[in-house]
Amino acid sequence: MSRVLSAPLQVAFPYTRSLGPVLGAFMTGLREGRVLGARLSDGRVVVPPVEFDPATHEAIDAASLVEVGTEGTVQTWSWVSEPVAGQPLDRPFAFALVTLDGADAPLLHAVAADGPEAMSTGMRVRVVWAESPEGSITDIAHFVPADSATPTDSRASAGGEPVTGIVVPVELDYTYEASPEESAFFRGLAEGKVLGQRCPKCGKVYVPPRSACPVDGVATTDEVELADTGTVTTFCVVNVPFLGQKIQPPYVSAYVLLDGADIAFLHLIQGIPADQVRMGMRVRAVWKPRDEWGTTIENIQHFEPTGEPDADYESYRAHL
Ligand SMILES: [Zn+2]
């Protein structure tokens, strides 16, 4: 058995961004198959358009954007031999800075080419439009070498309201590796036990264990089995829906100070209306059916009131 546990984790959410007049006009143009740039006070045209002139700091007028060509010249490039999820192409491609005809500054985008030997600085490329434009930089699906047989435009111009915002998926995949002490905690949960560790110097019990006492800076070596009952110290009522939410709001996330522990940990409170949860409320863990247990805190579905009288504030005030 490996000394430590590890698990894949994914953090993901859709990031909604309002665009403002200049970038809104740029995205609306892309949806119509047109690439727009801003003309600066020094006469240069930049794509994508900037919102403020870098020299005068004047706001750029969205109505003054100029259309540039859909062909251009590669200024520099980098070959991506192993694309990852979310990149413009799912086969090897080049990221390139492309200066479109009529522009004076390059745009970063993808070039579909047969291999790095097919790429060169100074090569001519042209836009391949996405099949379903939506007012996004991905309406330019990618670029191809200008002499490629790939059709440039396979879509009709799309009408509709001006584009005012975009939704960008943000995603982070990683592997979490638990410390040896945390691994013991998770293995304990798989047997229905809540394991903490005690500091040999100050005697405080930490759960989940942190490997060392943050007060004394010494390793915590003494394992302690805790009760699965405790006291709500602080809590919040979650009213805001979000992606991946498993419980219908409103519901309560609370810090629960397990009996015998010196630090509270976060879990859900159920079995009581959200507006009746209070500091000092006595709660117990509600475990999933035993055959569903794994090395996860989710073995405890939530905490629910025990019905005991509330704990005296003095009993937990040092643990807030
Ligand atoms: Zn200590």
PDB file of N, CA and C in Angstrom, residues 29-35 70 126-133 136-142 151-155:
ATOM      1  N   GLY A  29     -18.109  41.850 -34.876  1.00  0.00           N
ATOM      2  CA  GLY A  29     -17.509  41.770 -36.208  1.00  0.00           C
ATOM      3  C   GLY A  29     -17.102  40.351 -36.554  1.00  0.00           C
ATOM      4  N   LEU A  30     -16.475  39.669 -35.599  1.00  0.00           N
ATOM      5  CA  LEU A  30     -16.049  38.282 -35.865  1.00  0.00           C
ATOM      6  C   LEU A  30     -17.250  37.418 -36.229  1.00  0.00           C
ATOM      7  N   ARG A  31     -18.370  37.631 -35.515  1.00  0.00           N
ATOM      8  CA  ARG A  31     -19.568  36.842 -35.797  1.00  0.00           C
ATOM      9  C   ARG A  31     -20.049  37.063 -37.232  1.00  0.00           C
ATOM     10  N   GLU A  32     -19.753  38.277 -37.749  1.00  0.00           N
ATOM     11  CA  GLU A  32     -20.163  38.612 -39.121  1.00  0.00           C
ATOM     12  C   GLU A  32     -19.068  38.293 -40.139  1.00  0.00           C
ATOM     13  N   GLY A  33     -17.983  37.683 -39.662  1.00  0.00           N
ATOM     14  CA  GLY A  33     -16.911  37.332 -40.598  1.00  0.00           C
ATOM     15  C   GLY A  33     -15.996  38.497 -40.918  1.00  0.00           C
ATOM     16  N   ARG A  34     -15.937  39.499 -40.035  1.00  0.00           N
ATOM     17  CA  ARG A  34     -15.077  40.662 -40.266  1.00  0.00           C
ATOM     18  C   ARG A  34     -14.129  40.808 -39.080  1.00  0.00           C
ATOM     19  N   VAL A  35     -12.899  41.211 -39.377  1.00  0.00           N
ATOM     20  CA  VAL A  35     -11.927  41.426 -38.300  1.00  0.00           C
ATOM     21  C   VAL A  35     -11.689  42.925 -38.175  1.00  0.00           C
ATOM     22  N   THR A  70      -8.333  39.278 -43.854  1.00  0.00           N
ATOM     23  CA  THR A  70      -8.396  37.975 -43.197  1.00  0.00           C
ATOM     24  C   THR A  70      -7.200  37.116 -43.617  1.00  0.00           C
ATOM     25  N   ARG A 126      -4.173  32.450 -43.736  1.00  0.00           N
ATOM     26  CA  ARG A 126      -5.498  33.079 -43.803  1.00  0.00           C
ATOM     27  C   ARG A 126      -6.457  32.424 -42.813  1.00  0.00           C
ATOM     28  N   VAL A 127      -7.507  33.165 -42.527  1.00  0.00           N
ATOM     29  CA  VAL A 127      -8.495  32.748 -41.523  1.00  0.00           C
ATOM     30  C   VAL A 127      -9.342  31.589 -42.038  1.00  0.00           C
ATOM     31  N   VAL A 128      -9.610  30.614 -41.169  1.00  0.00           N
ATOM     32  CA  VAL A 128     -10.697  29.644 -41.388  1.00  0.00           C
ATOM     33  C   VAL A 128     -11.733  29.936 -40.313  1.00  0.00           C
ATOM     34  N   TRP A 129     -12.938  30.269 -40.749  1.00  0.00           N
ATOM     35  CA  TRP A 129     -13.993  30.637 -39.793  1.00  0.00           C
ATOM     36  C   TRP A 129     -14.630  29.409 -39.175  1.00  0.00           C
ATOM     37  N   ALA A 130     -15.098  29.573 -37.944  1.00  0.00           N
ATOM     38  CA  ALA A 130     -15.844  28.502 -37.276  1.00  0.00           C
ATOM     39  C   ALA A 130     -17.182  28.294 -37.979  1.00  0.00           C
ATOM     40  N   GLU A 131     -17.699  27.083 -37.894  1.00  0.00           N
ATOM     41  CA  GLU A 131     -18.971  26.797 -38.579  1.00  0.00           C
ATOM     42  C   GLU A 131     -20.145  27.491 -37.907  1.00  0.00           C
ATOM     43  N   SER A 132     -20.099  27.627 -36.597  1.00  0.00           N
ATOM     44  CA  SER A 132     -21.215  28.263 -35.881  1.00  0.00           C
ATOM     45  C   SER A 132     -20.696  29.465 -35.105  1.00  0.00           C
ATOM     46  N   PRO A 133     -20.625  30.627 -35.767  1.00  0.00           N
ATOM     47  CA  PRO A 133     -20.066  31.801 -35.083  1.00  0.00           C
ATOM     48  C   PRO A 133     -20.960  32.244 -33.934  1.00  0.00           C
ATOM     49  N   SER A 136     -17.159  35.386 -30.626  1.00  0.00           N
ATOM     50  CA  SER A 136     -16.056  34.988 -29.755  1.00  0.00           C
ATOM     51  C   SER A 136     -14.788  34.905 -30.596  1.00  0.00           C
ATOM     52  N   ILE A 137     -13.630  34.981 -29.938  1.00  0.00           N
ATOM     53  CA  ILE A 137     -12.368  34.877 -30.677  1.00  0.00           C
ATOM     54  C   ILE A 137     -12.273  33.526 -31.373  1.00  0.00           C
ATOM     55  N   THR A 138     -13.030  32.535 -30.876  1.00  0.00           N
ATOM     56  CA  THR A 138     -13.011  31.222 -31.527  1.00  0.00           C
ATOM     57  C   THR A 138     -13.874  31.191 -32.791  1.00  0.00           C
ATOM     58  N   ASP A 139     -14.521  32.333 -33.136  1.00  0.00           N
ATOM     59  CA  ASP A 139     -15.168  32.404 -34.462  1.00  0.00           C
ATOM     60  C   ASP A 139     -14.103  32.302 -35.550  1.00  0.00           C
ATOM     61  N   ILE A 140     -12.878  32.778 -35.241  1.00  0.00           N
ATOM     62  CA  ILE A 140     -11.728  32.400 -36.076  1.00  0.00           C
ATOM     63  C   ILE A 140     -11.323  31.033 -35.566  1.00  0.00           C
ATOM     64  N   ALA A 141     -11.686  29.977 -36.311  1.00  0.00           N
ATOM     65  CA  ALA A 141     -11.385  28.621 -35.829  1.00  0.00           C
ATOM     66  C   ALA A 141      -9.878  28.461 -35.719  1.00  0.00           C
ATOM     67  N   HIS A 142      -9.177  28.887 -36.760  1.00  0.00           N
ATOM     68  CA  HIS A 142      -7.714  28.857 -36.784  1.00  0.00           C
ATOM     69  C   HIS A 142      -7.276  29.493 -38.100  1.00  0.00           C
ATOM     70  N   PRO A 151     -11.291  25.597 -47.292  1.00  0.00           N
ATOM     71  CA  PRO A 151     -12.110  26.774 -47.617  1.00  0.00           C
ATOM     72  C   PRO A 151     -12.020  27.840 -46.523  1.00  0.00           C
ATOM     73  N   THR A 152     -12.005  29.097 -46.937  1.00  0.00           N
ATOM     74  CA  THR A 152     -11.865  30.192 -45.984  1.00  0.00           C
ATOM     75  C   THR A 152     -13.187  30.497 -45.303  1.00  0.00           C
ATOM     76  N   ASP A 153     -14.251  30.447 -46.070  1.00  0.00           N
ATOM     77  CA  ASP A 153     -15.520  30.908 -45.515  1.00  0.00           C
ATOM     78  C   ASP A 153     -16.615  29.917 -45.849  1.00  0.00           C
ATOM     79  N   SER A 154     -17.076  29.197 -44.834  1.00  0.00           N
ATOM     80  CA  SER A 154     -18.100  28.193 -45.085  1.00  0.00           C
ATOM     81  C   SER A 154     -19.397  28.595 -44.405  1.00  0.00           C
ATOM     82  N   ARG A 155     -19.571  29.874 -44.139  1.00  0.00           N
ATOM     83  CA  ARG A 155     -20.760  30.270 -43.387  1.00  0.00           C
ATOM     84  C   ARG A 155     -21.350  31.545 -43.961  1.00  0.00           C
TER      85      ARG A 155
END
